[in-house]
XYZ file of C-alpha atoms in Angstrom:
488
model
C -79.116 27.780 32.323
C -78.904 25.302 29.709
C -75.356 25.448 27.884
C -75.046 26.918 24.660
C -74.867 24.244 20.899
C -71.098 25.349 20.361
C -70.081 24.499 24.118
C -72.322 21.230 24.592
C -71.242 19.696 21.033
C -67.719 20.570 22.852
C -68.413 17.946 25.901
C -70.035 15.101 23.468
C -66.752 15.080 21.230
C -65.022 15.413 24.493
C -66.883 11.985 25.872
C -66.137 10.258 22.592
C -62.479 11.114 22.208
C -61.325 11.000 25.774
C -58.942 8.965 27.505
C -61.679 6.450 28.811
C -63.029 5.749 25.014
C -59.736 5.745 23.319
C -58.344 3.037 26.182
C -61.244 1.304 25.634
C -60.810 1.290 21.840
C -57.359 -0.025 22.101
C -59.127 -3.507 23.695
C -61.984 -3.811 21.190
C -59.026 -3.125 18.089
C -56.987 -5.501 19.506
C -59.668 -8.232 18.830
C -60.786 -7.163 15.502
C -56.789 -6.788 14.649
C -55.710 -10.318 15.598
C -57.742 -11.401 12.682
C -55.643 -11.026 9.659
C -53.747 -7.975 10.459
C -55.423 -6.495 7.212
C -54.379 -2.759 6.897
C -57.540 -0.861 7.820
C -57.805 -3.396 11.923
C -53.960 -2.006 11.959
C -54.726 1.690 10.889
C -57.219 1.654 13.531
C -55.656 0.135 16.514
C -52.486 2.122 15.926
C -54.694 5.360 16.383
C -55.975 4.383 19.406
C -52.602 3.621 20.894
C -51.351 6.709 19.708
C -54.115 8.673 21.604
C -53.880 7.085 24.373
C -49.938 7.480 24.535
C -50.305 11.080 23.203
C -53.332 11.740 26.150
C -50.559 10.214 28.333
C -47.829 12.285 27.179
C -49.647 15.790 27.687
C -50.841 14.901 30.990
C -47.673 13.546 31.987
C -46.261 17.021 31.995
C -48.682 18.092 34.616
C -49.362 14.963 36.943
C -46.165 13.045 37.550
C -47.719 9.660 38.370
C -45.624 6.926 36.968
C -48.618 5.318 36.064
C -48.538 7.460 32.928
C -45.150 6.356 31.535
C -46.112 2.452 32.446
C -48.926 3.055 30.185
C -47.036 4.395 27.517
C -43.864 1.928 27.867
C -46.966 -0.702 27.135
C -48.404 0.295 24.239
C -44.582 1.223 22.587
C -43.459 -1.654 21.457
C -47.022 -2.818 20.379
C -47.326 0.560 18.672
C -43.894 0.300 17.082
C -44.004 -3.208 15.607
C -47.998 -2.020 13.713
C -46.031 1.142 12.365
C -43.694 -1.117 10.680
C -46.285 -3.271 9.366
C -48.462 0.006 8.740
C -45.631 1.423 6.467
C -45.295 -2.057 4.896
C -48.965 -1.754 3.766
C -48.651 1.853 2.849
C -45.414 0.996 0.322
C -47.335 -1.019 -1.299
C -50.042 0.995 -2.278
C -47.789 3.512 -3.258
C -46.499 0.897 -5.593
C -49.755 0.367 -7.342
C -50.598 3.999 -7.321
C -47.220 5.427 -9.195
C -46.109 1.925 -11.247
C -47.936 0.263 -13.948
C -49.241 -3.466 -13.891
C -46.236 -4.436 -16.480
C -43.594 -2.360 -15.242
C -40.628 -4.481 -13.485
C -39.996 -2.272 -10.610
C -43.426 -2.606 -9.607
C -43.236 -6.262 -9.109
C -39.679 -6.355 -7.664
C -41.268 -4.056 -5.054
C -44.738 -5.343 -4.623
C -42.633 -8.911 -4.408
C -39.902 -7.313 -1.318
C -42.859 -5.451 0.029
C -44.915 -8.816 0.132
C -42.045 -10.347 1.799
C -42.117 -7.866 4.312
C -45.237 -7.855 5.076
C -45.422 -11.609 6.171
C -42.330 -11.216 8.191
C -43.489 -8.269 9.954
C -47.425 -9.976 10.346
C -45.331 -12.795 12.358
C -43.475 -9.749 14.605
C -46.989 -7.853 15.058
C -49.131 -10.815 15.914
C -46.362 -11.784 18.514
C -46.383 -8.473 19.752
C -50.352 -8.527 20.292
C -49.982 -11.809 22.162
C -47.635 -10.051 24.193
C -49.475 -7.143 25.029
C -51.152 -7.125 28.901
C -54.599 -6.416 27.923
C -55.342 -7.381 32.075
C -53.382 -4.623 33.255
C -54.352 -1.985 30.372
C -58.280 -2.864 31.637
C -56.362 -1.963 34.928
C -55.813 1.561 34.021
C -58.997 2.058 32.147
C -60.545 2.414 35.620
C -57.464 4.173 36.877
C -56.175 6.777 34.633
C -59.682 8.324 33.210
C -60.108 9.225 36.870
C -56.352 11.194 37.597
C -57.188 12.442 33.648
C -60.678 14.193 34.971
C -58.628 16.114 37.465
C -57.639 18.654 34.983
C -59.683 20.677 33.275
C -59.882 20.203 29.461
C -59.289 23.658 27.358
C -57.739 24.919 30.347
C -54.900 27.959 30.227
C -52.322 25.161 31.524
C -53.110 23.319 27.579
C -53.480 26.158 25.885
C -49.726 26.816 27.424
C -49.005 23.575 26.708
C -50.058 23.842 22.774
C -48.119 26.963 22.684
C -45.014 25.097 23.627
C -45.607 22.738 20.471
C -46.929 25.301 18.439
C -43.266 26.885 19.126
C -41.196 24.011 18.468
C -43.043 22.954 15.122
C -43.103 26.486 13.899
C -39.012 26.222 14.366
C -38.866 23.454 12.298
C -41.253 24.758 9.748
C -38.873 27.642 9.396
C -35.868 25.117 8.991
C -37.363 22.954 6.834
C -38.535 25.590 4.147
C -34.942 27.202 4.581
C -32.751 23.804 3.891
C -35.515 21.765 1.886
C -33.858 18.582 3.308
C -35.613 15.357 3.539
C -34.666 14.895 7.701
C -36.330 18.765 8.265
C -39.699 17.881 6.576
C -39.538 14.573 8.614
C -38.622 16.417 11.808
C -41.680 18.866 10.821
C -44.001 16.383 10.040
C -43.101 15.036 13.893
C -43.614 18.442 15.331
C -46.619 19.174 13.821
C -48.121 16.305 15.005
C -46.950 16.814 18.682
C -49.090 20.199 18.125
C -52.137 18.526 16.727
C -52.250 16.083 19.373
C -52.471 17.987 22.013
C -55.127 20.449 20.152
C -57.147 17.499 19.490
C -56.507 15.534 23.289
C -57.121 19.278 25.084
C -58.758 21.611 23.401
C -62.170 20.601 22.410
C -62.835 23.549 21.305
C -59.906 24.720 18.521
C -59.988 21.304 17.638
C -63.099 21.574 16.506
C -62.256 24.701 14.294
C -58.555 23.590 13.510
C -59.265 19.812 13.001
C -59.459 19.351 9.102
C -56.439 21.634 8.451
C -54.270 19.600 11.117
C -55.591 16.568 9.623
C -54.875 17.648 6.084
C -51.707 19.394 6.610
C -49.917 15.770 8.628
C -51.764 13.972 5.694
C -49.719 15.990 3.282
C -46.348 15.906 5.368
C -47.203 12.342 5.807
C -46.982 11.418 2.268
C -43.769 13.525 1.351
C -42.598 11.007 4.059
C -43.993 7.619 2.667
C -42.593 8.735 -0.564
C -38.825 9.312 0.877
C -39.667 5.758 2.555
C -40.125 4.310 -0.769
C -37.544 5.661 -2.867
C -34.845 4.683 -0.766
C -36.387 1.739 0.081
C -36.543 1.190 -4.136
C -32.541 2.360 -4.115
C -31.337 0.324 -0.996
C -33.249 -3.209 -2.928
C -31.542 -1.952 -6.859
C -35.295 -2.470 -7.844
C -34.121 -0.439 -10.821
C -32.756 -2.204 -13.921
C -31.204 0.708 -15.490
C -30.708 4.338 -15.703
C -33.419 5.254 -17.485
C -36.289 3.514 -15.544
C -34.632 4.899 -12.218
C -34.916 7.974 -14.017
C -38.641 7.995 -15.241
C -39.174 6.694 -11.204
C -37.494 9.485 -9.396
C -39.422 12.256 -11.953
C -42.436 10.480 -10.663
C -41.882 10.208 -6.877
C -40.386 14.049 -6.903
C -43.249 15.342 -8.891
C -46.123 13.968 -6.210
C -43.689 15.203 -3.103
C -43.482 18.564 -5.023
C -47.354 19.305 -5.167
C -47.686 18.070 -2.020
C -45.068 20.606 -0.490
C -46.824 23.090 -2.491
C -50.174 22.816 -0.990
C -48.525 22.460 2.525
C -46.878 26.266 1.664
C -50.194 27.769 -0.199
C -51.815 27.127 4.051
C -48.556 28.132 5.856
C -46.940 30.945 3.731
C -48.170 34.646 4.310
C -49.658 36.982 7.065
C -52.651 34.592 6.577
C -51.089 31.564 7.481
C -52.681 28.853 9.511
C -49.399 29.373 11.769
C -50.936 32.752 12.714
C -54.143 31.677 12.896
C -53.464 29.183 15.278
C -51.028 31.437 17.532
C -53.590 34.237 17.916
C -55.513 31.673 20.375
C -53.047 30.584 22.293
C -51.487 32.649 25.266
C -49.828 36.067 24.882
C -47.390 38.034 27.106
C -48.124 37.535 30.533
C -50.002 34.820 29.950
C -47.532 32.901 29.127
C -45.861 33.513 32.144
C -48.853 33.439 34.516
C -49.802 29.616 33.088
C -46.323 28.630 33.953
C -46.736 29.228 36.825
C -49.721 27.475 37.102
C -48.354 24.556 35.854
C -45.405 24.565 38.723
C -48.603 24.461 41.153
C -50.622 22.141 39.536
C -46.748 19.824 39.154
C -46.316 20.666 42.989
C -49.658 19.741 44.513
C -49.518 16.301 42.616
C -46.178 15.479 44.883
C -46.527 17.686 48.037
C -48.336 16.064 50.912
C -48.994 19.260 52.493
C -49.182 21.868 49.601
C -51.402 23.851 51.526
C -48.502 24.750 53.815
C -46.162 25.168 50.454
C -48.599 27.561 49.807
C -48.604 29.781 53.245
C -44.609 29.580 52.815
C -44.657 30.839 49.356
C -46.499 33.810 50.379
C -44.500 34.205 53.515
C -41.090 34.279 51.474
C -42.895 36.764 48.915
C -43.427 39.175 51.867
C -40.002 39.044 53.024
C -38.666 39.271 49.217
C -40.790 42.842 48.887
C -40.065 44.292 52.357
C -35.985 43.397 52.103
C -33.678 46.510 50.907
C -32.917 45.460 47.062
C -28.766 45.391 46.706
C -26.992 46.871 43.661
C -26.528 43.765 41.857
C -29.921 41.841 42.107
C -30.725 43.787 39.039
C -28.354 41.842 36.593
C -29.781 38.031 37.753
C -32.976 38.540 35.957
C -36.419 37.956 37.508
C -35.101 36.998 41.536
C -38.772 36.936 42.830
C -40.261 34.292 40.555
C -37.548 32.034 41.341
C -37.956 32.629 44.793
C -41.831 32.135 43.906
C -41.202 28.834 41.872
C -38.373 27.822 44.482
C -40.821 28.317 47.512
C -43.964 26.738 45.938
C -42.000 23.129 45.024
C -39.853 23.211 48.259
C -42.179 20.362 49.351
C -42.111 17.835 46.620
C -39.293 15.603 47.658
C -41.601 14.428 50.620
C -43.484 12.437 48.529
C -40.323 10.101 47.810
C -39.338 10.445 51.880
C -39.382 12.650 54.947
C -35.384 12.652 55.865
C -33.314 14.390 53.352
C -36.441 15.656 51.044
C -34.771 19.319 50.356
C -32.059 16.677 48.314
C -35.122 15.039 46.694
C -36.724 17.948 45.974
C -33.676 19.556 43.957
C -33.385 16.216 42.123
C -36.761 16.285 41.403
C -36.694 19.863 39.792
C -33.410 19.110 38.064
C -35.284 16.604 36.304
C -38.043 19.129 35.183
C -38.555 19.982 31.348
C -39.124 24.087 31.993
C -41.795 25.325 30.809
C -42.592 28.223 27.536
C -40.898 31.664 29.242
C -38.325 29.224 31.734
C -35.385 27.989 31.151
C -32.915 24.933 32.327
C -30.866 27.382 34.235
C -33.025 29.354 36.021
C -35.495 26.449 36.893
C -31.842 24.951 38.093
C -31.341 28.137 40.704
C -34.913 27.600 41.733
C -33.986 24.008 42.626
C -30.971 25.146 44.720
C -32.713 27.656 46.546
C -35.502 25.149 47.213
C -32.624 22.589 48.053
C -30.874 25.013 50.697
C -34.486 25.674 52.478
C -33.114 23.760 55.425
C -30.223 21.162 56.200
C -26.884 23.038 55.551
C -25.947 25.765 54.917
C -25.091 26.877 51.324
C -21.237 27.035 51.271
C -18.467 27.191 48.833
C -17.691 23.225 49.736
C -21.026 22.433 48.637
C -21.442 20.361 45.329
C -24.618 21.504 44.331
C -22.977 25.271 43.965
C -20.551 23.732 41.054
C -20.574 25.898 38.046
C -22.285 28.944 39.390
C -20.668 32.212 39.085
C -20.366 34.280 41.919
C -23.722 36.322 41.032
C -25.349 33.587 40.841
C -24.046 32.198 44.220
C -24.873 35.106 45.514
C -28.312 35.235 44.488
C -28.840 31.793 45.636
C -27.935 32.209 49.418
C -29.964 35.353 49.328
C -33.008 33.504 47.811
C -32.180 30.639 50.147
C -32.286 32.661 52.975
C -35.678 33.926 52.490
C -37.201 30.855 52.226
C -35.259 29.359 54.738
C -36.891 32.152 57.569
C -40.299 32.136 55.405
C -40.429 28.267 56.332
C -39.892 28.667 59.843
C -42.305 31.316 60.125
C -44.959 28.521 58.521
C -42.999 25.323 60.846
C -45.722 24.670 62.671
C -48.217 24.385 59.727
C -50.939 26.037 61.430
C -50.737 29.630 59.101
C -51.183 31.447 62.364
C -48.775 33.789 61.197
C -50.271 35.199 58.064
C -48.749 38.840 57.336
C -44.605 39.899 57.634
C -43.583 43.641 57.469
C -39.964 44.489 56.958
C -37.890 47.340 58.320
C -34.703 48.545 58.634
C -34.165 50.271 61.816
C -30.698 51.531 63.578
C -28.565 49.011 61.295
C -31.187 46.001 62.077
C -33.569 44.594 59.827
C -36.917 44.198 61.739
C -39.341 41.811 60.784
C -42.721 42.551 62.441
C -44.566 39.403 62.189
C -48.403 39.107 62.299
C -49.341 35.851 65.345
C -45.854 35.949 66.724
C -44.303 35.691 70.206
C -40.998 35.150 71.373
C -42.668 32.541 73.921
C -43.824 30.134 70.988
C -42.275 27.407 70.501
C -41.568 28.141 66.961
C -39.488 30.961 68.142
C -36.169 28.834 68.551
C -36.764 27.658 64.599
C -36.999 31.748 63.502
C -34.194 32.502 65.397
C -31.823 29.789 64.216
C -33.536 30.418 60.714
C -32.333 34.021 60.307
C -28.936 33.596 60.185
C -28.619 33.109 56.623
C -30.388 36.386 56.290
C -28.061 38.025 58.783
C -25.322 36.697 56.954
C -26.429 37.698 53.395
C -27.532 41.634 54.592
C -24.557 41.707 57.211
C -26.415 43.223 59.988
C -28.584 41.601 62.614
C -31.751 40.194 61.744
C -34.829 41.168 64.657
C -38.406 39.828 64.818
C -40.787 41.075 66.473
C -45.010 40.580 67.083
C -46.968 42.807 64.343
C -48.926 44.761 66.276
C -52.487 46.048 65.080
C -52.960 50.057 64.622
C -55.917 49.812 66.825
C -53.723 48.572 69.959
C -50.767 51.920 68.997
């Protein structure tokens, strides 16, 4: 079946705007820029940088390759030194737009501006020469390919834009409420961050949102360049007395003011573009459900077995159901997805080394931005329970405890403990034993388990790996072979 116009017009923009085109833009820009550094070579170049270090940064949030951040360290400083040439240019035709021909503030600033334009030409053309346009062909080949791994206008970016959509729609809020120059800035940044990943990820809003992103940053943008210039005007004392300063300030304020106005006729109301945009994105347990995704998709990057990260996470989720809940599990919020979360990353610090990876791995998720619905401190007890999978035992002497109040203690050698069993019921990586069924029997707690026997050599790992558990429950901790109904 042949795919419908709206979803095949989807995968042409997608071709022409993805990470292979825009890398590939960057190189042909770079030659047309070297020219004369004119302002429309520098516009150009600048956007291709930006979406390839915007591409970068969304995917760097799912695939932790350092390749990612080497690309985007490259194209910084070449980036950088164009904006300040870029804003330069843009001064300047500000100038001419809002001053007359005879006017002396427009020729002290078209004179600084010109100035500063030929300084900053020598700073950008050194930074072109600079740039390693042999390694950048590099990743061209390189980083379209880990880029086609994930799935464009998948949940995990939809997730993704609703993270962004959050954070600008904070500073939307703050900016309206203080009307400062530094919250407009900081919303004009965060609006951005949205529209970039809306136009890198989703083919599809993009194609329904692009002109009012576009035209919304446009107007933010300008309130911007026209901050820029004033105190750029005040800082040079381009004025040569009160009442031209005057007549300049009415000016600049007056084209920031209609420009804030149109940016609250979209954004004001129950009909506001914010709400348009936010009934697409994820809701409820969505949210939730693509975090966790994105934890798997994180994991499997790292984890040179995931498969067997897998089996143990469902392992430790058996044990978590079939254990007898204690009074206060209730007040340590949502124990099982931290187990979940704690059990499905467990693995990651082998892909740094073997010995010691239950330390890596903990660093590893310390270093974790959480995602929309997480937050640093419970993605922090997931990384301890994780960390205290094997190796030592969780005890009061232990650093990594530091800070942790004694629920929270608690809940992590509990949590531990699971995993800790769950992971030697999975040791020998061959998911023979698939299905666990807790018990509590005459002050034990059995755990029948599915492909068991006491003569396997995996038994000496179970039985050394229950402790914890025995220690946590206070009782003894018996397993057992799960035997079918058929053979009772």
């Amino acid at each position: 079946m042949s795919a419908t116009p709206v979803v095949a017009a989807a995968r042409t923009a997608s071709k022409k705007a993805g990470l292979a085109f825009w890398m590939e833009r960057v190189l042909e820009e770079c030659d047309r820029t070297g020219v004369d550094l004119a302002p429309d070579p520098v516009h150009d170049l600048r956007v291709a940088l930006r979406r390839c270090r915007s591409i970068a940064d969304g995917l760097l949030v799912m695939d932790p390759n350092p390749a990612w951040k080497q690309m985007k360290k490259a194209g910084k400083q070449l980036f950088s030194q164009l904006g300040e040439l870029r804003d330069a240019q843009v001064m300047e035709e500000w100038v001419h737009s809002l001053g007359d021909p005879g006017d002396p503030v427009t020729g002290t600033l078209l004179c600084f501006l010109a100035g500063r334009e030929a300084q900053l030409k020598q700073q950008a053309a050194l930074a072109l020469q600079e740039f390693d346009r042999k390694q950048w062909r590099r990743w061209v080949t390189s980083l379209p390919r880990r880029a086609a791994r994930l799935r464009m206008g998948s949940p995990l970016f939809k997730h993704l834009a609703l993270e962004r959509w959050t954070e600008a729609h904070e500073s939307h809020r703050r900016a309206l409420r203080n009307r400062s120059q530094l919250a407009f800035h900081q919303l004009r940044i965060g609006l951005k961050r949205f529209r970039y990943i809306v136009e890198n990820f989703l083919p599809e809003q993009h194609d329904t949102w692009s002109d009012d992103l576009k035209e919304l940053q446009d107007l933010l943008g300008e309130v911007h360049d026209l901050d820029v210039l004033w105190a750029t005007a005040s800082r040079i004392k381009a004025f040569p007395d009160n009442d031209t300063r005057s007549r300049w300030h009415a000016r600049i304020v007056e084209e920031r003011t209609r420009r804030i106005g149109k940016y609250r006729e979209k954004m004001l109301g129950r009909t506001s573009l914010w709400q348009v945009w936010r009934a697409e994105l994820p809701q409820g347990r969505q949210i939730e459900a693509a975090a966790l995704s994105r934890f798997k998709l994180w994991a499997s990057f790292l984890d040179p077995d995931f498969k067997h990260s897998m089996h143990v996470t469902r392992l430790a989720l058996q044990l978590y159901d079939g254990l007898p809940s204690r009074p206060a599990d209730s007040d340590l919020g949502d124990q099982r997805s931290i187990l979940q979360v704690a059990a499905l990353l467990h693995g990651v610090g082998r892909s740094k080394n073997q010995k010691g990876h239950h330390k890596t791995t903990f660093s590893l998720i310390r270093r974790l931005t959480p995602p929309l619905s997480w937050n640093e401190e419970k993605l922090r007890l997931a990384g301890m329970v994780a960390r205290y999978h094997r190796g030592a035992l969780p005890g009061a002497g232990q650093k990594t405890l530091v800070g942790l109040t004694p629920g929270q203690r608690q809940l992590v050698v509990r949590l531990a403990g699971i995993l800790r069993l769950a992971n030697a019921f999975g040791a020998e990586r061959d998911a023979r034993i698939e299905r666990l069924e807790v018990d509590t029997q005459n002050g034990f707690l059995e755990i029948a388990a599915q492909g068991y026997s006491p003569r396997d050599r995996k038994a000496e790992g179970i039985a050394a790996a229950r402790h914890l558990l025995e220690t946590v429950y206070r009782r003894p901790v018996m397993v057992k072979p799960l035997r079918d109904k058929a053979e009772n």
